[in-house]
Coordinates of C-alpha atoms in Angstrom, one line a residue:
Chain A
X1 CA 6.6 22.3 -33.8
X2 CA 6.3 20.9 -30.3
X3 CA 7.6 23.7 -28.7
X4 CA 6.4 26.6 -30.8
X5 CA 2.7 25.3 -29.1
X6 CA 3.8 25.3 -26.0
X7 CA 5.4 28.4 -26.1
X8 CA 2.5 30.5 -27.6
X9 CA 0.5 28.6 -25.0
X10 CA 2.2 30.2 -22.6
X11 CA 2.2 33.1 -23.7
X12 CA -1.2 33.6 -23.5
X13 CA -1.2 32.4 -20.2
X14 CA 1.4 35.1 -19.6
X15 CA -1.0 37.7 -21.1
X16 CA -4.0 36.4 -19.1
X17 CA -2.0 36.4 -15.9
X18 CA -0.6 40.2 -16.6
X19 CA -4.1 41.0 -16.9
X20 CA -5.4 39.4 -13.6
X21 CA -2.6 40.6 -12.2
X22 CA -3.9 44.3 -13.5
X23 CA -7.6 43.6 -12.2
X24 CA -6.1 42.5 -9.0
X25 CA -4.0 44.9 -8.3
X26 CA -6.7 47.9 -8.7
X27 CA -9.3 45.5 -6.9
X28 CA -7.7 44.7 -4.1
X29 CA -4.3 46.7 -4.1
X30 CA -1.7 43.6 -4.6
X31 CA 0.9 42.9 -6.8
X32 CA 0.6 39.3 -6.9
X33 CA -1.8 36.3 -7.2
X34 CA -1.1 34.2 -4.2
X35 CA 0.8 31.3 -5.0
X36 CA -0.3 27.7 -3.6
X37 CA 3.3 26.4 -3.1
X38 CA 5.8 28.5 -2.1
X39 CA 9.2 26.9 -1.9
X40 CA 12.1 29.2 -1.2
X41 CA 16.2 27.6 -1.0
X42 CA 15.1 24.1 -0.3
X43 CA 17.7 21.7 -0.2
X44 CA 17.3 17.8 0.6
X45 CA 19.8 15.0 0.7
X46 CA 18.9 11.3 1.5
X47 CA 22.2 10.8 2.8
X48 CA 24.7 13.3 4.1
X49 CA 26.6 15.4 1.7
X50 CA 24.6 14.1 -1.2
X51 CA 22.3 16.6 -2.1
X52 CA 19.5 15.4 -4.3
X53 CA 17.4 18.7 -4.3
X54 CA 20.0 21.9 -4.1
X55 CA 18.4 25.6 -3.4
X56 CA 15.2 24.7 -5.2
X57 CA 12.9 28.0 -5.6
X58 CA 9.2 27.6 -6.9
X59 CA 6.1 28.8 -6.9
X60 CA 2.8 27.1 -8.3
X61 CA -0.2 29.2 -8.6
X62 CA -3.7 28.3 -8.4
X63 CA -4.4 27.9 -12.4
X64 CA -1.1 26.1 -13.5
X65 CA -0.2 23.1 -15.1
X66 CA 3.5 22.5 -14.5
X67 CA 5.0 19.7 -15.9
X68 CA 8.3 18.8 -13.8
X69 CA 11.1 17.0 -16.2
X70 CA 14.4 15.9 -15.7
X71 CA 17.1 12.8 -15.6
X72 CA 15.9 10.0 -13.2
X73 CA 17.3 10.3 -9.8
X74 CA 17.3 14.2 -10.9
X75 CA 15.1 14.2 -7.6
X76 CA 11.5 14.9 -9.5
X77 CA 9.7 12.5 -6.9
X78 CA 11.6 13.6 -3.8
X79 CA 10.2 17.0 -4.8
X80 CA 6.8 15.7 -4.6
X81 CA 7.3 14.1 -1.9
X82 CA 8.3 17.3 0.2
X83 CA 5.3 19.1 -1.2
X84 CA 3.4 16.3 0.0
X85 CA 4.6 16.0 3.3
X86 CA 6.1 12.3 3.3
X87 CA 9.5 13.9 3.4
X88 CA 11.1 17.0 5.5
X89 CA 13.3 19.4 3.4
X90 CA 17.5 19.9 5.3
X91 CA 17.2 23.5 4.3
X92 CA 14.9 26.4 3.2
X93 CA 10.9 26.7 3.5
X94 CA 8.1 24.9 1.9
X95 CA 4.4 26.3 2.0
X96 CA 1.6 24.7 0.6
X97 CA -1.8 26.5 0.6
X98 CA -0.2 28.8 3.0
X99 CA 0.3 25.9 5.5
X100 CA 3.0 23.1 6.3
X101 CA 2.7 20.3 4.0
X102 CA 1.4 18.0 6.0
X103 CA -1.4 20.4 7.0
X104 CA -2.2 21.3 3.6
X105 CA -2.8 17.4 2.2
X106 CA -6.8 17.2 2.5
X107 CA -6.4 20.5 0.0
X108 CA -4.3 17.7 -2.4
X109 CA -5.3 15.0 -4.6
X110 CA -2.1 12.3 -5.4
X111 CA -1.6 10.0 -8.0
X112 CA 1.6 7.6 -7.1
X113 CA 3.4 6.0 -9.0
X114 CA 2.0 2.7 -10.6
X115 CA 5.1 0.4 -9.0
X116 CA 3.6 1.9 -5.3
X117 CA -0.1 0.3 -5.9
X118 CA -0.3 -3.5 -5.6
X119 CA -2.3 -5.1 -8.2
X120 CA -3.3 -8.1 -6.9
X121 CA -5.1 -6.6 -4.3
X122 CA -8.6 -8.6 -3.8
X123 CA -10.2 -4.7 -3.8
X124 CA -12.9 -3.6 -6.4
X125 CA -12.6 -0.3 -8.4
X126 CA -16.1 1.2 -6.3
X127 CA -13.4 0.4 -2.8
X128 CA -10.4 1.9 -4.1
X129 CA -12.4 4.9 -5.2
X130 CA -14.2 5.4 -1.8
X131 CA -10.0 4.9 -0.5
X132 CA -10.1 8.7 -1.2
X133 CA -12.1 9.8 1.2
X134 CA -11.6 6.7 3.7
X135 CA -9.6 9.4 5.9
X136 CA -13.0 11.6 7.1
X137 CA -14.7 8.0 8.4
X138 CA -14.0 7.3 12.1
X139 CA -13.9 3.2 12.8
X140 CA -16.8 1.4 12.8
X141 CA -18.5 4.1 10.6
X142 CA -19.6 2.6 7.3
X143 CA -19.7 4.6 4.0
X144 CA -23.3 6.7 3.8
X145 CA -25.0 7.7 0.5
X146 CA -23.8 10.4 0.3
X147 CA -20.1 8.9 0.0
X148 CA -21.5 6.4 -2.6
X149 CA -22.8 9.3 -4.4
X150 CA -19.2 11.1 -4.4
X151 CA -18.2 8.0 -5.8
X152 CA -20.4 8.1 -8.7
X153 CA -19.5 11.3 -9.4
X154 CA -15.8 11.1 -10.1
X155 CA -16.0 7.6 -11.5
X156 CA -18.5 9.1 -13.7
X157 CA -16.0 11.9 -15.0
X158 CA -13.4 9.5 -15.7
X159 CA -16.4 7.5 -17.6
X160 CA -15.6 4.2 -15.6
X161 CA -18.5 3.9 -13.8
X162 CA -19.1 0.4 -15.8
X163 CA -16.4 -1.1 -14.4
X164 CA -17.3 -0.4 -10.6
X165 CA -17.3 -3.7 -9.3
X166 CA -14.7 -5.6 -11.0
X167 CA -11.1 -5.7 -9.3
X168 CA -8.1 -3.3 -10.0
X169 CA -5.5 -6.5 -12.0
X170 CA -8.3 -6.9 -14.8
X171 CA -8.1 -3.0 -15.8
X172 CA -5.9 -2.2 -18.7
X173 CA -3.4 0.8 -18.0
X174 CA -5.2 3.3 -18.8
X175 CA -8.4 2.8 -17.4
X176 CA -6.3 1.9 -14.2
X177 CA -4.8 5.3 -13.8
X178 CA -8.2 6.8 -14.7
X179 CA -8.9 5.1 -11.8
X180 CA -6.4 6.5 -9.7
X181 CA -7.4 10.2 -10.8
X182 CA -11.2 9.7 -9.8
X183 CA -9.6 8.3 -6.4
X184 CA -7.5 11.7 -6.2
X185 CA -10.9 13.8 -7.1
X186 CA -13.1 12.3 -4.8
X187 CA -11.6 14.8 -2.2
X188 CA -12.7 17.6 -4.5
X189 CA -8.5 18.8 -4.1
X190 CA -7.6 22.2 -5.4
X191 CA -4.2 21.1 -6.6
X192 CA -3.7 17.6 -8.3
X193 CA -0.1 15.7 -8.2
X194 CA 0.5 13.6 -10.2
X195 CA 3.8 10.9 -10.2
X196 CA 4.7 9.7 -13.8
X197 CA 1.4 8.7 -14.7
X198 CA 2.0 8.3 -18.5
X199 CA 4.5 4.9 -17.8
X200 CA 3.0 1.7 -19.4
X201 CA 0.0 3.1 -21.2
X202 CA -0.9 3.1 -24.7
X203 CA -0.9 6.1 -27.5
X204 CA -4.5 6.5 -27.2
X205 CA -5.2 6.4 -23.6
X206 CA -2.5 8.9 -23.2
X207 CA -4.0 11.0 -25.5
X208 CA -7.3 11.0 -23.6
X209 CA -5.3 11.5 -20.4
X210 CA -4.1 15.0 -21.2
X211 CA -7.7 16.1 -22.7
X212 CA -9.0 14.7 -18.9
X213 CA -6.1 16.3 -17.5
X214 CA -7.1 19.7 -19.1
X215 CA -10.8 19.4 -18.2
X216 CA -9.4 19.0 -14.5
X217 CA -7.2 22.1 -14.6
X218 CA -10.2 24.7 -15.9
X219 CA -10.6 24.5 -12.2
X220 CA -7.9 23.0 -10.0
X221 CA -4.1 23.4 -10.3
X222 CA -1.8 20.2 -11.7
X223 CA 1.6 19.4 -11.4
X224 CA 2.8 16.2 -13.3
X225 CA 6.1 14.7 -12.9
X226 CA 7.3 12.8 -16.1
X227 CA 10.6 12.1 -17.8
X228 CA 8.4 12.0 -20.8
X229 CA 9.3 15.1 -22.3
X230 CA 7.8 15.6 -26.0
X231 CA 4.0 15.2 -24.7
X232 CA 4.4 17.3 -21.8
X233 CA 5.5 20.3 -23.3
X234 CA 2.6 20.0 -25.5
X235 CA 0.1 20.0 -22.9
X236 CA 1.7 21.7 -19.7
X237 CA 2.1 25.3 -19.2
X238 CA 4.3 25.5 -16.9
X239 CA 7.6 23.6 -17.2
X240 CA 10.2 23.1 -14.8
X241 CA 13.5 21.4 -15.4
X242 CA 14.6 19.2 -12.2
X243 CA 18.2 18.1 -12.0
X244 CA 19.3 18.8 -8.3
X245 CA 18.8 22.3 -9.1
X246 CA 15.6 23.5 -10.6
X247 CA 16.6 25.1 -13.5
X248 CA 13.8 26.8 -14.8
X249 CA 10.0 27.6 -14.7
X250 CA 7.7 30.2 -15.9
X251 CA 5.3 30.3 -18.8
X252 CA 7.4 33.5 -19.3
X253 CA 10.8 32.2 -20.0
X254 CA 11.5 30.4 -23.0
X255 CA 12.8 26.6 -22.5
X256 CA 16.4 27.1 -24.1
X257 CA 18.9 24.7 -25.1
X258 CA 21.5 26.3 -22.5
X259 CA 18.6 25.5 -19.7
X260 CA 17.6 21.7 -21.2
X261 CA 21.2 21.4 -21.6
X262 CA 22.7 22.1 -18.1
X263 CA 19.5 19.8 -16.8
X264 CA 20.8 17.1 -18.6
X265 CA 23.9 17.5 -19.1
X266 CA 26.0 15.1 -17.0
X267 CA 22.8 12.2 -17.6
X268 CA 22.3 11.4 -21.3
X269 CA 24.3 8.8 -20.9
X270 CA 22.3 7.5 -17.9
X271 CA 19.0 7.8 -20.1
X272 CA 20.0 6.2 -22.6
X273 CA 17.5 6.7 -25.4
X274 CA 18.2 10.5 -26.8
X275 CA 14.8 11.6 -25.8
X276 CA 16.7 15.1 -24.8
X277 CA 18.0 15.0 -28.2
X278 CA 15.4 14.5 -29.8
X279 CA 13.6 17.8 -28.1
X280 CA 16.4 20.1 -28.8
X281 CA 16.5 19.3 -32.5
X282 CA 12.9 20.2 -32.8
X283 CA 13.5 23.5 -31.1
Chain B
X1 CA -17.6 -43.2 13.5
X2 CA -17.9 -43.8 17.5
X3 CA -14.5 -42.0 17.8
X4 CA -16.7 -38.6 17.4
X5 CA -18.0 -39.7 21.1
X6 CA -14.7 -39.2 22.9
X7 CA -14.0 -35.6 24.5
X8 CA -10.7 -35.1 23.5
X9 CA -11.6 -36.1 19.9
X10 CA -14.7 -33.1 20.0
X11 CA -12.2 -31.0 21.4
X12 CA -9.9 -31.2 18.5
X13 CA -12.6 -30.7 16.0
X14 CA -13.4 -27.4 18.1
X15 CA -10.3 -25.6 18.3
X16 CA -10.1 -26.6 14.1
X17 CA -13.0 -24.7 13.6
X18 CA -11.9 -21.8 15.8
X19 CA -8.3 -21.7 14.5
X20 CA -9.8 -21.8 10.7
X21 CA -12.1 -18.5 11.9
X22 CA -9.3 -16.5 12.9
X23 CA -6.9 -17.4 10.1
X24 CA -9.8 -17.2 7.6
X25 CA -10.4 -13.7 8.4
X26 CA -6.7 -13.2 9.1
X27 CA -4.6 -14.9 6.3
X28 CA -6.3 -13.2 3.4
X29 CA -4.2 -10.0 5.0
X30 CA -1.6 -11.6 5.2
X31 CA -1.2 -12.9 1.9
X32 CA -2.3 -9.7 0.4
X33 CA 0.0 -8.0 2.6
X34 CA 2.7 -10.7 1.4
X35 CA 3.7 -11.1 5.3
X36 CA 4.3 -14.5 5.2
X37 CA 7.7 -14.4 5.8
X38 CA 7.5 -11.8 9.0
X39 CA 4.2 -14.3 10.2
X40 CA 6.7 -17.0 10.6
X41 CA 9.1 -15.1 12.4
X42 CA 6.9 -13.8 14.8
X43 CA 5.3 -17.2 15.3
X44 CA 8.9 -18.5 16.0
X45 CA 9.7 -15.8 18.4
X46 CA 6.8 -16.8 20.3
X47 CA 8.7 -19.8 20.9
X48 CA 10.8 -17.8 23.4
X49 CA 7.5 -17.1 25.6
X50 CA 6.5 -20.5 25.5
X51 CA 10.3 -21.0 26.9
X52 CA 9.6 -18.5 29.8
X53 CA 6.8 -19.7 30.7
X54 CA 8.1 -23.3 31.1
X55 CA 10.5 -21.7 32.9
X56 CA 7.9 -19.6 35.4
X57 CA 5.6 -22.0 35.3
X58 CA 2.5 -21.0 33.9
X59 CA 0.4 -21.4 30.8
X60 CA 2.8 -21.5 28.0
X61 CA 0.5 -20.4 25.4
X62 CA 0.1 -17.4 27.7
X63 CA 3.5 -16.8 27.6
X64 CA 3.4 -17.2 23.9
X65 CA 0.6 -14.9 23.5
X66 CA 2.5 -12.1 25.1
X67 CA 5.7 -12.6 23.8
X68 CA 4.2 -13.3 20.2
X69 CA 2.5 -9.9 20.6
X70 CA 5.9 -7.8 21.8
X71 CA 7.8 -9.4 18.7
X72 CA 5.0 -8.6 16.3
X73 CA 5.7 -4.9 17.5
X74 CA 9.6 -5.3 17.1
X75 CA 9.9 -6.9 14.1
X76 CA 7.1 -4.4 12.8
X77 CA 9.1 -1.8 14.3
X78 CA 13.1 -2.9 13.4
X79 CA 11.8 -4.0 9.8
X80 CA 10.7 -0.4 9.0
X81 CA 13.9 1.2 10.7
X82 CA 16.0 -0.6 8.5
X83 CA 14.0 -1.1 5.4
X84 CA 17.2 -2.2 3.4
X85 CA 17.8 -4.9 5.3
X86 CA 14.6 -6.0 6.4
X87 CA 14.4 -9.1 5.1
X88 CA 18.0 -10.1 7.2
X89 CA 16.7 -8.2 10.4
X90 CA 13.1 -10.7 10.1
X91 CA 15.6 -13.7 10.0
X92 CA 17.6 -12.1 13.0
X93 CA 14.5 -11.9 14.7
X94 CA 13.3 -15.8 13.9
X95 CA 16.2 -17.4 15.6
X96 CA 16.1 -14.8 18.1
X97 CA 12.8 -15.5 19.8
X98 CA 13.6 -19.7 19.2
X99 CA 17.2 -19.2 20.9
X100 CA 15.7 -17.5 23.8
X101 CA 12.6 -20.6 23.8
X102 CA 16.3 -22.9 24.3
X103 CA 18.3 -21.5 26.6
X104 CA 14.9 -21.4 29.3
X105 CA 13.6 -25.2 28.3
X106 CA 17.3 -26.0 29.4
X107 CA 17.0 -23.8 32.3
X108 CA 13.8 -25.5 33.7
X109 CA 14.6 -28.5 35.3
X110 CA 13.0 -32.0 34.2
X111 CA 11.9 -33.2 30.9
X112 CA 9.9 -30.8 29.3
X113 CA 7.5 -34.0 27.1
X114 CA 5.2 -32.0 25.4
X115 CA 7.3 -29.5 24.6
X116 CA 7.4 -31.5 21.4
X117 CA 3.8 -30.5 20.8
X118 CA 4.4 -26.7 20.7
X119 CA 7.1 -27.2 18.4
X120 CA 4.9 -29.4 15.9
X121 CA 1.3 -29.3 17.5
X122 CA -1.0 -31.9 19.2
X123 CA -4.8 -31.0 18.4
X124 CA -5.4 -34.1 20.2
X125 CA -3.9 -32.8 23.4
X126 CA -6.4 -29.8 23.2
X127 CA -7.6 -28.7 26.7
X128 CA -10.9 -27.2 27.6
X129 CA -8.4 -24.2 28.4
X130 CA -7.3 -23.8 25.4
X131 CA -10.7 -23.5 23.6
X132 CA -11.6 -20.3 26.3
X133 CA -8.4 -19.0 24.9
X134 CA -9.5 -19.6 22.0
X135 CA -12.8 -18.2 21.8
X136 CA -11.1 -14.8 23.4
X137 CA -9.1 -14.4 20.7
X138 CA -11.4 -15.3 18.1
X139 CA -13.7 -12.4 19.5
X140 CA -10.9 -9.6 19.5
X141 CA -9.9 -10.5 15.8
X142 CA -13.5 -10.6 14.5
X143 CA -14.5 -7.1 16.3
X144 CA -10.8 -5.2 15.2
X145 CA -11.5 -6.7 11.6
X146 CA -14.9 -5.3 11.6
X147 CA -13.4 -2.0 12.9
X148 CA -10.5 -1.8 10.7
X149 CA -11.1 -3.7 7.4
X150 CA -11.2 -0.9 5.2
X151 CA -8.1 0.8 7.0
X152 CA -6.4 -3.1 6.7
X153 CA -7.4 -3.1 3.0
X154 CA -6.0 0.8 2.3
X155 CA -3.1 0.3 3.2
X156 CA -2.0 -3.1 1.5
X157 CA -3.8 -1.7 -1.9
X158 CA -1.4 1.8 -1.5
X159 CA 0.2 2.6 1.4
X160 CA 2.1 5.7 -0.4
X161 CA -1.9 7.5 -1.1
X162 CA -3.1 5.9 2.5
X163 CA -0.2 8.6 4.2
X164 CA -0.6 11.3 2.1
X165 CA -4.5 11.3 2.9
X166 CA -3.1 11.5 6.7
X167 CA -4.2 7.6 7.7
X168 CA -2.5 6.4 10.2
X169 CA -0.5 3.8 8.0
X170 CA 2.2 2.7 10.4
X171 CA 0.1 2.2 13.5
X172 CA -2.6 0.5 11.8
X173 CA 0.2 -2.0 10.1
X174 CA 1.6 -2.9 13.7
X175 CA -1.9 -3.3 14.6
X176 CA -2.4 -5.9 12.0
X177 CA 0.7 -7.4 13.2
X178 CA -0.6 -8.1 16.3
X179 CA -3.9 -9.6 15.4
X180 CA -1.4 -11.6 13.3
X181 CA 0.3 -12.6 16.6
X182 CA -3.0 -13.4 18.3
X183 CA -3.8 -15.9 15.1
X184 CA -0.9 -17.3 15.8
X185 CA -1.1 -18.2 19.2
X186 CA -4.6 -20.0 18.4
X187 CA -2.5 -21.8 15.9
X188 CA 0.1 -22.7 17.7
X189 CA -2.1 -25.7 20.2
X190 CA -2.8 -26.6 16.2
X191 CA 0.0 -27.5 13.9
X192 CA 2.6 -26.0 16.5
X193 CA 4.9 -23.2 16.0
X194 CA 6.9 -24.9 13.0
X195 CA 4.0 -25.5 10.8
X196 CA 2.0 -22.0 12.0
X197 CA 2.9 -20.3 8.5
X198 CA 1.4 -22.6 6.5
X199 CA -2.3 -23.2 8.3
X200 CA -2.1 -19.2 8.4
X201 CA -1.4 -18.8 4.3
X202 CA -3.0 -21.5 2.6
X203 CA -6.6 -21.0 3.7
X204 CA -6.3 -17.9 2.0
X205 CA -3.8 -18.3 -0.7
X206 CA -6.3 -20.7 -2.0
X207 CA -9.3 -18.9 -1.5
X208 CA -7.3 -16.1 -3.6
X209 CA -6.8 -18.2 -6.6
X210 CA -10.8 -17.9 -7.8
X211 CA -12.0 -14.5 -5.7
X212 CA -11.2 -10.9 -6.1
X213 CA -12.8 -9.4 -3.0
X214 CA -11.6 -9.7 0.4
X215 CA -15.3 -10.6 1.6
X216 CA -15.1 -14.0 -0.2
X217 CA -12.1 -14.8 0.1
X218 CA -12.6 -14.4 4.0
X219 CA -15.8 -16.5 3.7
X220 CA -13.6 -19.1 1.4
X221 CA -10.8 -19.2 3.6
X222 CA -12.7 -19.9 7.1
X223 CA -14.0 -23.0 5.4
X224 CA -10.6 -24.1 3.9
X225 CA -9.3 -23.9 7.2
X226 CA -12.1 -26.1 8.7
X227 CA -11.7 -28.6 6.0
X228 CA -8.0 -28.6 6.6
X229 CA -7.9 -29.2 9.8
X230 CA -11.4 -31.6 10.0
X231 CA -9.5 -34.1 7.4
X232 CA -6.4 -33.4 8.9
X233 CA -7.4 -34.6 12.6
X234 CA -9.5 -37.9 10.6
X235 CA -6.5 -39.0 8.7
X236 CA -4.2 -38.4 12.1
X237 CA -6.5 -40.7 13.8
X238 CA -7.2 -43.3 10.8
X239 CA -3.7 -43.8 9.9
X240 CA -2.3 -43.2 12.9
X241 CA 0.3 -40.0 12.3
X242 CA 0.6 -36.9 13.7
X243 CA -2.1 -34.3 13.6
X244 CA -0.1 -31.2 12.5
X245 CA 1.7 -32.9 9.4
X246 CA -1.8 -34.4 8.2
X247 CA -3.3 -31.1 8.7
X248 CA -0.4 -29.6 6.6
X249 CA -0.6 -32.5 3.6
X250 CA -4.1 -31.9 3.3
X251 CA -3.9 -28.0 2.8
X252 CA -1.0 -28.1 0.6
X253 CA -2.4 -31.1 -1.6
X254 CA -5.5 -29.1 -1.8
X255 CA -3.7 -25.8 -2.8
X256 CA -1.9 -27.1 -5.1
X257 CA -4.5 -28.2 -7.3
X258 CA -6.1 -25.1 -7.2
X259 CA -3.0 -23.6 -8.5
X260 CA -2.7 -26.2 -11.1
X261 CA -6.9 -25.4 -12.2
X262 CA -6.4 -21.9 -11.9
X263 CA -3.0 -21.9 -13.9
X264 CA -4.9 -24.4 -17.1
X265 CA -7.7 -21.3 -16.7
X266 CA -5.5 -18.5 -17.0
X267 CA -3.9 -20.5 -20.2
X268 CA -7.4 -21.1 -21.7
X269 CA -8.4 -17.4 -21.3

């Protein structure tokens, strides 16, 4: 059932976009939307001769919501982290916003992973908020109203508002990575990256998760990295299979077994659990 | 209480009071930063200016003020070059600095006596030189803390979201490191390069266990510190004992019973 959704999701999506793609075309004489993230042959190896990322090709566009899956150490983060700057690919070309990555970030809100964020920081949820835009102060310069009022904003659209003052360790999972997301918006980004964000929360904060998640897409683009695969293939729209190679993405092509297979092929053993399994018998 | 009239007595409580201001405002950092260990290895690699300057002749908190600062930026620096083994290389770096400190005390000719004090302290040895030096340094951690807090504060909470927002996060680390160093020169005169680590954490570690802001716990720490080291330097003089162990008894007796209260409140909750 699982994937039937997604895949008549998509293609909707896929009619939607032939259509822009129509209105475009006799608008303003192109054949394609622009992507955001052009990545063409990249490959990336942490230590000689051992490829993590291998000829990787994508390209995000401005309305998608790609979900990125695959085996841990399938090099899902190190992915993000090229698009993100924090790492430079070996081979092949990475554009983001039409810029180098590095140049593109204040276009980017980034959710990390929850192991990065230290919990027993002494910071309250009203600090780590303002965190998000801390980059456009100069020293000395203290946050102005209009800062504050950012603030409100986003923690007001991830209806935590209540909980400005108190600090980070007392939030439960999920009102801590809400937190994290109204840090990412404050910067007003146009594409939103998020690191497996669904780890250590409960069924029904995940559930309001996606329906924020999908509020935030109407307007900017997502990518979510997860190794969670049943929920995001209900709520993605986009998915791309990450085992060294990139296997496949597209609303357009259907997920087969052949492609979920050769992702993880050679690590079901190293996850352990059957989730892959479990997908392809509900195929 | 007519000890309070001798000068070398005021001049203890002083430099207390100044050392518990910059390790107030600079321990909270460090614990939340859990820099401990690296604190200690740089105050031990001071050790090796305070060695050159015997050596040379001059001030040796000078020289451990300069060399405390260049091995703040090398350890900063070789700790994040070999992230794997950082925890080795901050060892390497410990013995380093104190093996240096050595080989120039046996260099210099003539008994070096209060050598002993840099090693362990001597608050009661405190010079009206020393509290200049002091004040100095207090001034340039107060004004960089004011610059820099919410950088400092950024990039403990998440240093990963702190780069990818293009902060400076490297940089302003070392930086810290340095106002680390500073602290520790101040503290040095104190409880002496040996003891450093723990008038640097404890302030703060026990200012942590009943705040959540870095505000308080800044306020909290400053007047740990001075009650540290204002009991420490009584009991020194009332029982006769070192300065820089009573100091040390008094903040660790006093830390741990805030860990003991805080750990029956946690169990109550």
């Amino acid at each position: 059932m699982v994937a039937v959704d997604s895949r008549l999701r998509g293609n909707d999506k896929l009619d939607m976009c032939i259509k822009y793609k129509n209105v475009l075309s006799l608008k303003l004489n192109v054949n394609m939307p622009n992507p955001i993230i052009k990545i063409k042959n990249l490959s990336f190896a942490y230590q000689r001769e051992n490829n993590i990322l291998e000829n990787v090709n994508l390209e995000v566009f401005s309305d998608d919501f790609l979900g990125i899956i695959g085996p841990n150490g399938g090099g899902k983060t190190t992915l993000l982290k090229i698009i993100l700057g924090l790492l430079k690919p070996d081979k092949g070309s990475v554009f983001v916003f039409n810029k180098k990555p590095k140049e593109a970030r204040n276009l980017i809100g980034y959710v990390p992973q929850f192991s990065e964020i230290d919990l027993d920081c002494p910071v309250s949820i009203l600090d780590i908020v303002l965190m998000g835009i801390l980059n456009r102060k100069k020293i000395f310069q203290k946050y102005n109203d209009e800062d504050f009022k950012l603030a409100k904003e986003a923690l007001d659209f991830v209806d935590l508002q209540n909980l400005k003052d108190r600090q980070i360790g007392e939030l439960s999972g999920g009102q801590r990575q809400r937190i994290y997301i109204a840090r990412a918006l404050i910067r007003k980004p146009k594409l939103l990256i998020l690191d497996e964000p669904t780890a250590s929360i409960d069924e029904k904060s995940e559930r309001e998760f996606w329906e924020l998640l999908q509020t935030i897409n109407r307007n900017t683009a997502i990518i979510i990295v997860s190794h969670d695969i049943g929920v995001i293939f209900k709520n993605v729209n986009k998915i791309a299979c990450l085992n060294k190679q990139l296997y496949c993405h597209g609303a357009d092509e259907e997920i087969t077994q052949d492609i979920l297979d050769k992702t993880y092929k050679c690590d079901i053993e190293l996850l352990g659990h059957g989730l892959p399994h479990r997908v392809l018998k509900k195929h | 209480m007519e000890i309070l009239t001798y000068n070398f007595f005021q001049n203890a409580l002083i430099i207390g009071i100044l050392a518990s201001i910059a390790c107030g405002i600079i321990g909270p950092f460090v614990v939340a930063k859990r820099i401990s260990f690296l604190s200690g290895s740089i105050a031990h690699s001071s050790f090796g200016g305070i060695g050159l300057a015997y050596f040379l002749g001059f001030n040796p908190l000078i020289g451990a003020a300069v060399f405390s600062i260049l091995s703040a930026l090398g350890i900063g620096i070789v700790s994040e070059k070999f992230k794997k083994n950082e925890d080795a290389v901050i060892g390497a770096m410990w013995s380093l600095g104190m093996a240096i400190g050595l080989v120039f005390i046996y260099l210099t000719p003539g008994y070096s006596a209060d050598l002993f004090s840099y090693l362990f302290g001597n608050i009661l040895m405190t010079g009206s030189a020393d509290i200049i030096l002091a004040i100095i340094l207090n001034i340039v951690i107060v004004i960089s803390v004011l610059a820099f807090y919410r950088w400092f504060t950024a990039i403990i909470f998440d240093k990963q979201f702190s780069e990818v927002i293009n902060i400076a996060v490297f940089p302003i680390y070392l930086f810290l490191l340095c106002l680390v160093a500073l602290t520790i020169v101040i503290l040095i005169r104190i409880v002496g390069v040996i003891l450093v680590i723990a008038l640097l954490t404890l302030p703060a570690a026990t200012a942590q266990t009943f705040n959540k802001s870095f505000r308080k716990i800044i306020l909290w720490s400053i007047l740990f510190g001075c009650l540290f080291t204002t009991a420490g330097i009584f009991l020194s003089y009332y029982l006769n004992l070192p300065s820089g162990p009573m100091i040390i008894f008094t903040a660790v007796f006093v830390y741990t019973g805030f860990l003991i209260i805080g750990k029956r409140s946690i169990l109550r909750k």
